[in-house]
Short mmCIF file of C-alpha atoms in Angstrom, two decimals:
data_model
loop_
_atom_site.label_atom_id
_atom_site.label_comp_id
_atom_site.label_asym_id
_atom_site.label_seq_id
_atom_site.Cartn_x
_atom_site.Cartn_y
_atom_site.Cartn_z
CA UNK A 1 -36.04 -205.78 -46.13
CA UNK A 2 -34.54 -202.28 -45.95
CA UNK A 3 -30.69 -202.26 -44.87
CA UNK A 4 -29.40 -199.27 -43.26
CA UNK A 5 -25.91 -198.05 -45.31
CA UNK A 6 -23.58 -197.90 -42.35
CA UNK A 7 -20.48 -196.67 -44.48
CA UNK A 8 -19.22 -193.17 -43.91
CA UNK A 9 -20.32 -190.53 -46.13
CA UNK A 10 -17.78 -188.64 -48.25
CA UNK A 11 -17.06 -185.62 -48.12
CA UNK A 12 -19.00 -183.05 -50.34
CA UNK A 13 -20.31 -180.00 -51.22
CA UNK A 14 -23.79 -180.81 -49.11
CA UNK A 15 -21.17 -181.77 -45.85
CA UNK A 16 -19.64 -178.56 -46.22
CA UNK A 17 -22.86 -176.93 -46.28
CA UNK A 18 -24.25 -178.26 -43.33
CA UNK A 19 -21.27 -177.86 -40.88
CA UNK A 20 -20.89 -173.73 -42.72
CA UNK A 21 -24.03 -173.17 -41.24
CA UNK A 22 -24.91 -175.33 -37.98
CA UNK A 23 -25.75 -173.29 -35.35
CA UNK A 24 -26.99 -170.14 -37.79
CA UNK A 25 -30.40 -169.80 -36.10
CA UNK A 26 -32.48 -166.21 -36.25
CA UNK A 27 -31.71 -166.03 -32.14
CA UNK A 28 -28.55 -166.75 -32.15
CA UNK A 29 -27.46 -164.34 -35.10
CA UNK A 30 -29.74 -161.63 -33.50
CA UNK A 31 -28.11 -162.40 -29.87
CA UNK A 32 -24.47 -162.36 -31.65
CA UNK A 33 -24.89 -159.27 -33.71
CA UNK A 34 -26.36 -157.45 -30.72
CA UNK A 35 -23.04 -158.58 -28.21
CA UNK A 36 -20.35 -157.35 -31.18
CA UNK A 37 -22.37 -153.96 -31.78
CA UNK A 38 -21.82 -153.65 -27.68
CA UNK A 39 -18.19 -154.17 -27.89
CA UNK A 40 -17.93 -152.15 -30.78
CA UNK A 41 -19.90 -149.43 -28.70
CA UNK A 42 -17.29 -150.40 -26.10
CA UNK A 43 -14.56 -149.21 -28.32
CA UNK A 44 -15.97 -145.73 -29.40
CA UNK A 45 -16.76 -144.83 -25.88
CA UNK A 46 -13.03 -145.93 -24.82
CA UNK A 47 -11.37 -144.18 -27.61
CA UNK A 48 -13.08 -141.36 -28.48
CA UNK A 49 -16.28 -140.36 -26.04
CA UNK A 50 -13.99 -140.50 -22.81
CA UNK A 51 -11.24 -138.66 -24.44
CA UNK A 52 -13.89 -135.90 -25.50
CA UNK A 53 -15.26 -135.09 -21.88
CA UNK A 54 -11.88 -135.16 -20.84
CA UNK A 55 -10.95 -132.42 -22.64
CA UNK A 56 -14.70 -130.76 -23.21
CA UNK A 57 -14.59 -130.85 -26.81
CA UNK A 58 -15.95 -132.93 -29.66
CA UNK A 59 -12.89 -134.23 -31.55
CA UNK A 60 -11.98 -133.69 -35.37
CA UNK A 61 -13.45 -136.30 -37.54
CA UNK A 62 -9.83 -137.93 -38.66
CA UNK A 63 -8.67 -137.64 -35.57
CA UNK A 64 -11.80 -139.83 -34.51
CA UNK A 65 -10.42 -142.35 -37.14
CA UNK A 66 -6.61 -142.65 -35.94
CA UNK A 67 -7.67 -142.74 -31.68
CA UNK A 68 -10.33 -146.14 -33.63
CA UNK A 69 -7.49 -147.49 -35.47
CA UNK A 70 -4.79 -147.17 -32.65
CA UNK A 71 -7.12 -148.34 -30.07
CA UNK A 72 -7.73 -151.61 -32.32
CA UNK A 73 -4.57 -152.36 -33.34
CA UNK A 74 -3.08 -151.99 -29.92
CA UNK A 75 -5.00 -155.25 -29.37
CA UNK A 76 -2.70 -156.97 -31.40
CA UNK A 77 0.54 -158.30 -30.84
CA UNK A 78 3.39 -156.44 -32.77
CA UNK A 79 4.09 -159.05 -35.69
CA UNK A 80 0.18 -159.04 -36.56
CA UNK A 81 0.26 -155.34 -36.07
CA UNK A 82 2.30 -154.83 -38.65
CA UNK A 83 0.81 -157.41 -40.99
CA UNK A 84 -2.73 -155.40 -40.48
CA UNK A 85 -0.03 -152.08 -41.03
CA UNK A 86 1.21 -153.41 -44.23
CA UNK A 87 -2.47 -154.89 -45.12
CA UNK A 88 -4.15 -151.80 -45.03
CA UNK A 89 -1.43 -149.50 -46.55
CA UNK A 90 -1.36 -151.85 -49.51
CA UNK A 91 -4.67 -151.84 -49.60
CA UNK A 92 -4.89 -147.66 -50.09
CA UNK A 93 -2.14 -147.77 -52.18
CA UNK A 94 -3.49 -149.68 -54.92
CA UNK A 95 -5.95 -147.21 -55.10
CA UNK A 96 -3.83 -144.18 -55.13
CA UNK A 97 -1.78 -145.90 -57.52
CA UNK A 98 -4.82 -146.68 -59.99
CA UNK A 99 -6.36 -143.22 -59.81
CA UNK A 100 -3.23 -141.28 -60.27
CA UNK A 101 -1.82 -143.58 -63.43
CA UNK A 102 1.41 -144.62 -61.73
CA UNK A 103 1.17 -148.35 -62.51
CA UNK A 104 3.81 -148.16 -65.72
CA UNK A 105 6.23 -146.65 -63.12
CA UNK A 106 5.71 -148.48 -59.80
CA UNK A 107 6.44 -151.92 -61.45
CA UNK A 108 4.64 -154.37 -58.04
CA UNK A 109 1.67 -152.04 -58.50
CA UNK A 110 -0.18 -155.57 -59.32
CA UNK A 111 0.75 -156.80 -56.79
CA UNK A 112 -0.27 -154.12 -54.04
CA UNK A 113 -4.22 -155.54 -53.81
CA UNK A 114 -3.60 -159.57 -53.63
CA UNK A 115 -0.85 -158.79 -50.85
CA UNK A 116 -3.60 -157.09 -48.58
CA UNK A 117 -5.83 -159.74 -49.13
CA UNK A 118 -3.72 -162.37 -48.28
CA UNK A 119 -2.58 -160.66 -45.28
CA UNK A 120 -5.64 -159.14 -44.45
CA UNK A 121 -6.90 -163.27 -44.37
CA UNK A 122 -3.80 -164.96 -43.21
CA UNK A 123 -4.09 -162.81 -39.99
CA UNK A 124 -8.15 -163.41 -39.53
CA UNK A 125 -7.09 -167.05 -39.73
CA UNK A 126 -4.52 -166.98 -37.20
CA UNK A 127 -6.80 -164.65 -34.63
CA UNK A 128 -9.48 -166.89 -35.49
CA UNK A 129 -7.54 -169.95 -34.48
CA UNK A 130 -6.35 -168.36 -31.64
CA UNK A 131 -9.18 -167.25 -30.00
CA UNK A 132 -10.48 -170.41 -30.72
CA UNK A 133 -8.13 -172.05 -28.36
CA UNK A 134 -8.63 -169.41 -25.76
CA UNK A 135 -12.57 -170.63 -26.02
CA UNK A 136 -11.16 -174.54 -25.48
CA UNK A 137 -9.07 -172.71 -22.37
CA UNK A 138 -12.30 -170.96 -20.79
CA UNK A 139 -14.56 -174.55 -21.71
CA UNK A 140 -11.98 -176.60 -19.56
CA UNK A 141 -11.86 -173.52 -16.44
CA UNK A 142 -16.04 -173.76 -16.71
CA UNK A 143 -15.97 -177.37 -16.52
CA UNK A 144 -13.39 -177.20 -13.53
CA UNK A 145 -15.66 -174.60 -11.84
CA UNK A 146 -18.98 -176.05 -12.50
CA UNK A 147 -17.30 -179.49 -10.80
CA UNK A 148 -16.94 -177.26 -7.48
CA UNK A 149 -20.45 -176.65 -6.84
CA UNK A 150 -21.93 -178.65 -4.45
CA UNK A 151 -24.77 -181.48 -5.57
CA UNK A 152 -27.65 -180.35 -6.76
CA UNK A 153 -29.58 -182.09 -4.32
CA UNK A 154 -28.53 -183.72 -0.79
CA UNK A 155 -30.78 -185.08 1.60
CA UNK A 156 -29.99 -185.85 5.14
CA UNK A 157 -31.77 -187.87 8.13
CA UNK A 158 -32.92 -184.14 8.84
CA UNK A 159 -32.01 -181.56 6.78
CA UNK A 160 -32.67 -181.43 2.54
CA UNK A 161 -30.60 -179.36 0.49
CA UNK A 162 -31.52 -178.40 -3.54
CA UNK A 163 -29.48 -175.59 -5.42
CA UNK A 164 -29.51 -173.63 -8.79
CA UNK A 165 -27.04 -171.84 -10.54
CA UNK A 166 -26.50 -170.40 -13.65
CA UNK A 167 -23.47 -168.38 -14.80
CA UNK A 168 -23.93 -164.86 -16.96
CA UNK A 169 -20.93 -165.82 -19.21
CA UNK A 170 -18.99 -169.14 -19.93
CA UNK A 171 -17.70 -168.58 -15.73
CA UNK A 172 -18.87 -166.77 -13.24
CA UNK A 173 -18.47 -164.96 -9.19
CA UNK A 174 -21.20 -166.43 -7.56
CA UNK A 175 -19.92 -168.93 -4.52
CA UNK A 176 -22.29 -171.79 -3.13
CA UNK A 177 -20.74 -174.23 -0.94
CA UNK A 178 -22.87 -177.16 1.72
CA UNK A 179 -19.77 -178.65 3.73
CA UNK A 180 -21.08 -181.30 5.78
CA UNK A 181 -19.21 -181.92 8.65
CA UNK A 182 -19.21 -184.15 11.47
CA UNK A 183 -21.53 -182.05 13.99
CA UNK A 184 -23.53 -180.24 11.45
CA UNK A 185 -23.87 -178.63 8.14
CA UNK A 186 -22.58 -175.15 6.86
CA UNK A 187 -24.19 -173.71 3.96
CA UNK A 188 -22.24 -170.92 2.56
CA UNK A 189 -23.44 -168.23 -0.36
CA UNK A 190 -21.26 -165.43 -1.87
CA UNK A 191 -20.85 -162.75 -4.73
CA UNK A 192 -17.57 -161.91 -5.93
CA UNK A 193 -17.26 -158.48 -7.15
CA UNK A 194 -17.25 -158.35 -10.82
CA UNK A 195 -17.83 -161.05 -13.62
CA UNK A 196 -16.01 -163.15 -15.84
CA UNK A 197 -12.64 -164.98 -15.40
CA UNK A 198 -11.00 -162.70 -12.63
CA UNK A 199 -14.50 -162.76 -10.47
CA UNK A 200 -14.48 -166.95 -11.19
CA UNK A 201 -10.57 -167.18 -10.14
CA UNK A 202 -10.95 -165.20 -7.20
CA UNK A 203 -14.45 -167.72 -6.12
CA UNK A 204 -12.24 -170.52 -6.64
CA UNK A 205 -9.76 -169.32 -4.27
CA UNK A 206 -12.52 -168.36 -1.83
CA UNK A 207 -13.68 -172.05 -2.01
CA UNK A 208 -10.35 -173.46 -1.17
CA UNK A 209 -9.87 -171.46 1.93
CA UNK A 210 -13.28 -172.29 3.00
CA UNK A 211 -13.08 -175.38 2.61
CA UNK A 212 -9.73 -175.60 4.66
CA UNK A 213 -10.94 -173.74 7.45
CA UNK A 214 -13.91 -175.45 8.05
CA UNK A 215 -12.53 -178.78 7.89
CA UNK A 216 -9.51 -177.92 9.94
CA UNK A 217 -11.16 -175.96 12.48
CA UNK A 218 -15.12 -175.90 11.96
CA UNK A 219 -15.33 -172.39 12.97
CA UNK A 220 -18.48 -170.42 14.45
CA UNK A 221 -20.24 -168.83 11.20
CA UNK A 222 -18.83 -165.25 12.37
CA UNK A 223 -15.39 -166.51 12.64
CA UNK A 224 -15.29 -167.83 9.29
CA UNK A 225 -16.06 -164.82 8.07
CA UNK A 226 -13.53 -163.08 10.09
CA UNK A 227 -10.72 -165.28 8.83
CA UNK A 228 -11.74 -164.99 5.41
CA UNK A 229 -12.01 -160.96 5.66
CA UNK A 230 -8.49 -161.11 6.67
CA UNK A 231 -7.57 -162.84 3.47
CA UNK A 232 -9.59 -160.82 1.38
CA UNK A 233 -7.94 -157.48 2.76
CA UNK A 234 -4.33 -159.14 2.81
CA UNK A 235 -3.42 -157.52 -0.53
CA UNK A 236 -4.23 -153.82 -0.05
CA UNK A 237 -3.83 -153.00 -3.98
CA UNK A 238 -6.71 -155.38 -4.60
CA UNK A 239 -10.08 -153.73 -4.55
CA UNK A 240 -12.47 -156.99 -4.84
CA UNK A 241 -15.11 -157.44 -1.99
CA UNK A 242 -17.18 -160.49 -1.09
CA UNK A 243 -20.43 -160.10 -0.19
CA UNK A 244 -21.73 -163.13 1.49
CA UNK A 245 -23.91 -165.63 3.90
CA UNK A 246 -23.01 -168.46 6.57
CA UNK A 247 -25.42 -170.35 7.80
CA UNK A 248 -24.51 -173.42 10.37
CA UNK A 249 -26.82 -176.37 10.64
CA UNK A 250 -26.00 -178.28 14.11
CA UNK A 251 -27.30 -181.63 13.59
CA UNK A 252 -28.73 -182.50 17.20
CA UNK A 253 -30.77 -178.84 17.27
CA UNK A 254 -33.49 -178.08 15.42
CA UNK A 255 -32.01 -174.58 14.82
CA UNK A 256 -29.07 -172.48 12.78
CA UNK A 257 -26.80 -169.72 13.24
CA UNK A 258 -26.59 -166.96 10.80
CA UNK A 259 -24.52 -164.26 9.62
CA UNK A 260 -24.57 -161.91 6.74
CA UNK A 261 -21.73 -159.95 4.96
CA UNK A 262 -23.69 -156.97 2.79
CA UNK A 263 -25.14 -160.08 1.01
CA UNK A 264 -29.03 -160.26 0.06
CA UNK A 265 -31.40 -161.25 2.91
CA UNK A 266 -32.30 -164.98 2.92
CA UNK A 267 -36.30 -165.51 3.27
CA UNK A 268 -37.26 -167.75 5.59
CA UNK A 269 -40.51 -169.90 5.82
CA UNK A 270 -42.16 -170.66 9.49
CA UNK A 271 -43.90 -173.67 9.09
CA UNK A 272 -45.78 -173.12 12.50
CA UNK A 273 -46.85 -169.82 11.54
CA UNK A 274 -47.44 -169.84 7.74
CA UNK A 275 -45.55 -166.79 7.15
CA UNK A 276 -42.04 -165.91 5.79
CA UNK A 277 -39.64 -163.86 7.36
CA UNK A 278 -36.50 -161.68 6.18
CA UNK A 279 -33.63 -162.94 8.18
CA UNK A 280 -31.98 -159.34 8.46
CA UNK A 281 -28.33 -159.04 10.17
CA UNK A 282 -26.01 -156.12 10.20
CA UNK A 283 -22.38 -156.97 8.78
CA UNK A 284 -20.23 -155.15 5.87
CA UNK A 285 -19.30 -157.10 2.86
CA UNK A 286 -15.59 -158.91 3.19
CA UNK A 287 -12.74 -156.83 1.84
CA UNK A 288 -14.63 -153.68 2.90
CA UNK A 289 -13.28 -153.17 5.88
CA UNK A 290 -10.31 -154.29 8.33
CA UNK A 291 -10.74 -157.82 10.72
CA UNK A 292 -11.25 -155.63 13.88
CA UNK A 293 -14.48 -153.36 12.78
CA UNK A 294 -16.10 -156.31 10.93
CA UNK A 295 -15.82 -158.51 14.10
CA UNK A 296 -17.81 -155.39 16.22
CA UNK A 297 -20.38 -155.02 13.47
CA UNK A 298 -20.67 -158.18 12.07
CA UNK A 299 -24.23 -159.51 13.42
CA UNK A 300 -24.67 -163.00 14.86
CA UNK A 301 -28.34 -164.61 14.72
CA UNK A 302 -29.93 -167.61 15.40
CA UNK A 303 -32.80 -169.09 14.58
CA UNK A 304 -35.61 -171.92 15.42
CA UNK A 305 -35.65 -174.60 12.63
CA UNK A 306 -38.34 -176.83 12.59
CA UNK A 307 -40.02 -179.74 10.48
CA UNK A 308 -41.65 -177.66 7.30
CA UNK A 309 -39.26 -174.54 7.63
CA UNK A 310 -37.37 -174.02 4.76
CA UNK A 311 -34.56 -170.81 4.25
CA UNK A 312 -33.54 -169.50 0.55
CA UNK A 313 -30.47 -168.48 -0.17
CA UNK A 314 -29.94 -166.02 -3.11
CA UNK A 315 -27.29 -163.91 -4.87
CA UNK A 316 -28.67 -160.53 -6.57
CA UNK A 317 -28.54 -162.19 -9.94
CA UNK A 318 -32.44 -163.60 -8.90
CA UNK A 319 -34.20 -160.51 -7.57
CA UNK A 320 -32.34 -158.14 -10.40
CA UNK A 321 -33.46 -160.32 -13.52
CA UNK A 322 -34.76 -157.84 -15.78
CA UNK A 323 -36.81 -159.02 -18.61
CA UNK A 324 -37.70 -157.27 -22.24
CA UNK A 325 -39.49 -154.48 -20.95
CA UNK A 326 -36.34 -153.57 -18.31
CA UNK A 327 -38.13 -154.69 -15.49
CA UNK A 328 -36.56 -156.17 -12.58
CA UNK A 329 -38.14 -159.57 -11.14
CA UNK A 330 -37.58 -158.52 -7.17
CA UNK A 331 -37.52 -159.62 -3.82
CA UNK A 332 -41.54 -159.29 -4.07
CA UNK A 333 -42.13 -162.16 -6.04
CA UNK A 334 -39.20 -164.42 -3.96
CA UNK A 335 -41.28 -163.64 -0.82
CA UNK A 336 -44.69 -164.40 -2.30
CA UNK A 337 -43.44 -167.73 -4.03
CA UNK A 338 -41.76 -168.95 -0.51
CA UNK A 339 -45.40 -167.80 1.14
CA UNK A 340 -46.99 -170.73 -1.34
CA UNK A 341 -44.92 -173.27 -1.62
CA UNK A 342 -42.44 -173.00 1.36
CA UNK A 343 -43.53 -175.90 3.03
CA UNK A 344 -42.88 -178.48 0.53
CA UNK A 345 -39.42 -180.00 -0.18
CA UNK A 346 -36.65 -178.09 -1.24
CA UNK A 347 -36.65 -179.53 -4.87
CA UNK A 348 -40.11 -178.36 -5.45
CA UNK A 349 -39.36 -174.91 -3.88
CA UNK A 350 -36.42 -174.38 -6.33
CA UNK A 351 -38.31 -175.97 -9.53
CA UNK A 352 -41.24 -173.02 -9.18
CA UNK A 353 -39.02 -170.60 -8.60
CA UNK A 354 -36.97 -171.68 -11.65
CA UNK A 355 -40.25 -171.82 -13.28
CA UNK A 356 -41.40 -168.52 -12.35
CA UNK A 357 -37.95 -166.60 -13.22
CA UNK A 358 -38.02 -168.64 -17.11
CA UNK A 359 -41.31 -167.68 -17.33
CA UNK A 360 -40.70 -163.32 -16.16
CA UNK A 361 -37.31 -163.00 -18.81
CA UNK A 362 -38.67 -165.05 -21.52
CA UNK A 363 -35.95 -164.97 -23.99
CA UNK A 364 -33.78 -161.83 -22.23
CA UNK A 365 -30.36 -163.27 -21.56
CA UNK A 366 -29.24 -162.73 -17.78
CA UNK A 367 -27.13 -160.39 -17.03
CA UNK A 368 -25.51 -161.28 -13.89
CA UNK A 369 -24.62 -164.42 -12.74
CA UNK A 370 -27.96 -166.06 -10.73
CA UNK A 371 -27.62 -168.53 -7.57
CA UNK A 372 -29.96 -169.80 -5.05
CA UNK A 373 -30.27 -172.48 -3.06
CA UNK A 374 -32.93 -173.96 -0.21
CA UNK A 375 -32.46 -175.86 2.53
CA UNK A 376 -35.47 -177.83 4.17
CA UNK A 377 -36.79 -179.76 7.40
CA UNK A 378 -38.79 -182.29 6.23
CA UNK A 379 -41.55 -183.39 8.65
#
């Protein structure tokens, strides 16, 4: 009989190994390399190709060196600035010092080359552990986010909901919200301006006012809009805009009203007629404009809803998928996909489309945060 050793391994060389290197695949490295060549690409263009059409003229070569070197250490706090500062000066003066023979008079000569090391690695380490914490910070914000998106699936006597999102970066803008309520359902869908952190704070916000206005007052799909333009525009040195849809599901009508905010136009499948439609409305994105013009141009529609319609939902992040070749996947392919399977339940619709998207970028990461979501009449 063969007994399984259940005692903990030490630790070793071959531990020390594995853990070094976990996680060092050819796709990752290649995907890693790529993102720090684009910052570093970033950092040229910041310092030294802005400054240079500013002023029409290529710059000298050192002075190309000292607009790199300020730019990067600027992104350090003082105390580590001057470590790096003393680092690197120690660093070129052990040099100077060997090629010009002045190590019988400058008596810590020997000591110029281990002190920039041991800077130069003392302040990797403590960057290194701090960005690491920033990474636990952003972990615990995506994990809070990612807990404010609706269920991926919710089914009702006569309505069936199924969603999909996927953020760009470790958070993301895109809004999708299904508040049931007492007298029907509102499905909400927006993009926040910009990515990262400050476009995923702002969402968050967005979600919290929704939230409280359509519990407190369940608003028509126009005024919620309305009330949330107002808060959008209430601080007039911020320059974010929403772009977004509401649609309201009443639960004894087989029907919805609809209103869109500069936001994509949803596709919707006629059951009766085999066909899909674009449900096009007029309306400028929130933050755009002030309360009172939004409210003249802001377009209210409603529609028939029947068993086997279904509507999509969509934030740009879908139709402008590019994959290897640059090409975008596009509002075509949406359509065509809701003209074949647009009859079946929401789940299915969202799997294919899933499907179909993995299948058009292959291994191209996305570049903008993607969200869709379809809501179904079952018959």
């Amino acid at each position: 009989m063969s007994l399984k050793n259940e005692a903990q391994s030490g630790y070793g060389t071959k531990k020390f190994y594995q853990e070094y290197v976990s996680g060092m695949s050819r796709d990752r490295i290649s995907k890693e390399l790529t993102a720090d060549t684009d910052r570093l690409k970033l950092l040229y263009k910041e310092a030294v190709e802005d400054i240079e059409r500013q002023q029409g003229q290529n710059l000298p070569g050192h002075v190309k060196f000292l607009r790199l070197f300020s730019d990067l250490t600027q992104r350090l706090n003082p105390t580590r600035r001057l470590a790096f500062g003393l680092g690197a000066v120690s660093f070129v003066a052990h040099y100077i010092v060997d090629i010009f023979g002045l190590s019988g008079i400058i008596f810590f000569s020997e000591l110029l080359l281990p002190f920039s090391f041991a800077s130069m690695f003392l302040l990797l380490l403590v960057e290194l552990l701090e960005k690491s914490d920033v990474q636990k910070e952003i972990d615990l914000a995506r994990d809070i986010q990612l807990s404010l998106l609706p269920n991926t699936s919710i089914n009702k006597d006569n309505m069936e909901v199924y969603s999909f999102a996927h953020t760009a970066k470790e958070v993301g803008g895109d809004y999708l919200d299904v508040i049931d309520t007492d007298k029907g359902t509102y499905v909400v869908i927006a993009d926040v301006s910009g990515k990262g952190l400050s476009a995923a704070l702002y969402m968050v916000r967005m979600q919290a006012l929704v939230n409280m206005i359509v519990r407190k007052e369940e608003p028509s799909p126009k005024d919620l809009f309305i009330q949330l333009n107002d808060y959008v525009k209430s601080n007039s040195r911020d320059k974010t805009f929403v772009t977004g849809c509401v649609a309201y599901f009443p639960n004894d009508k087989d029907e919805f009203t609809y209103v869109r905010a500069g936001h994509n136009i949803p596709i919707f499948y006629s059951r009766e007629r085999d066909t899909t439609f674009n449900l096009n409305a007029e309306g400028f994105a929130l933050g755009m404009t002030n309360s009172a013009l939004l409210e003249k141009h802001l377009e209210v529609k409603k529609f028939h809803f029947k068993k086997g319609d279904s509507v999509l939902f969509y934030t740009d992040g879908l139709n402008e998928a590019r994959n290897f070749r640059g090409e975008e996947y596009g509002e075509e392919r949406i359509q065509s996909l809701m003209e074949i399977y647009g009859s079946l339940h929401a789940k299915t619709i969202v799997r294919k489309l899933q499907s179909s998207l993995e299948a058009f970028i292959g291994e191209e990461a996305p570049l903008d945060d993607i969200t869709f979501t379809c809501i179904h009449k079952p018959e």
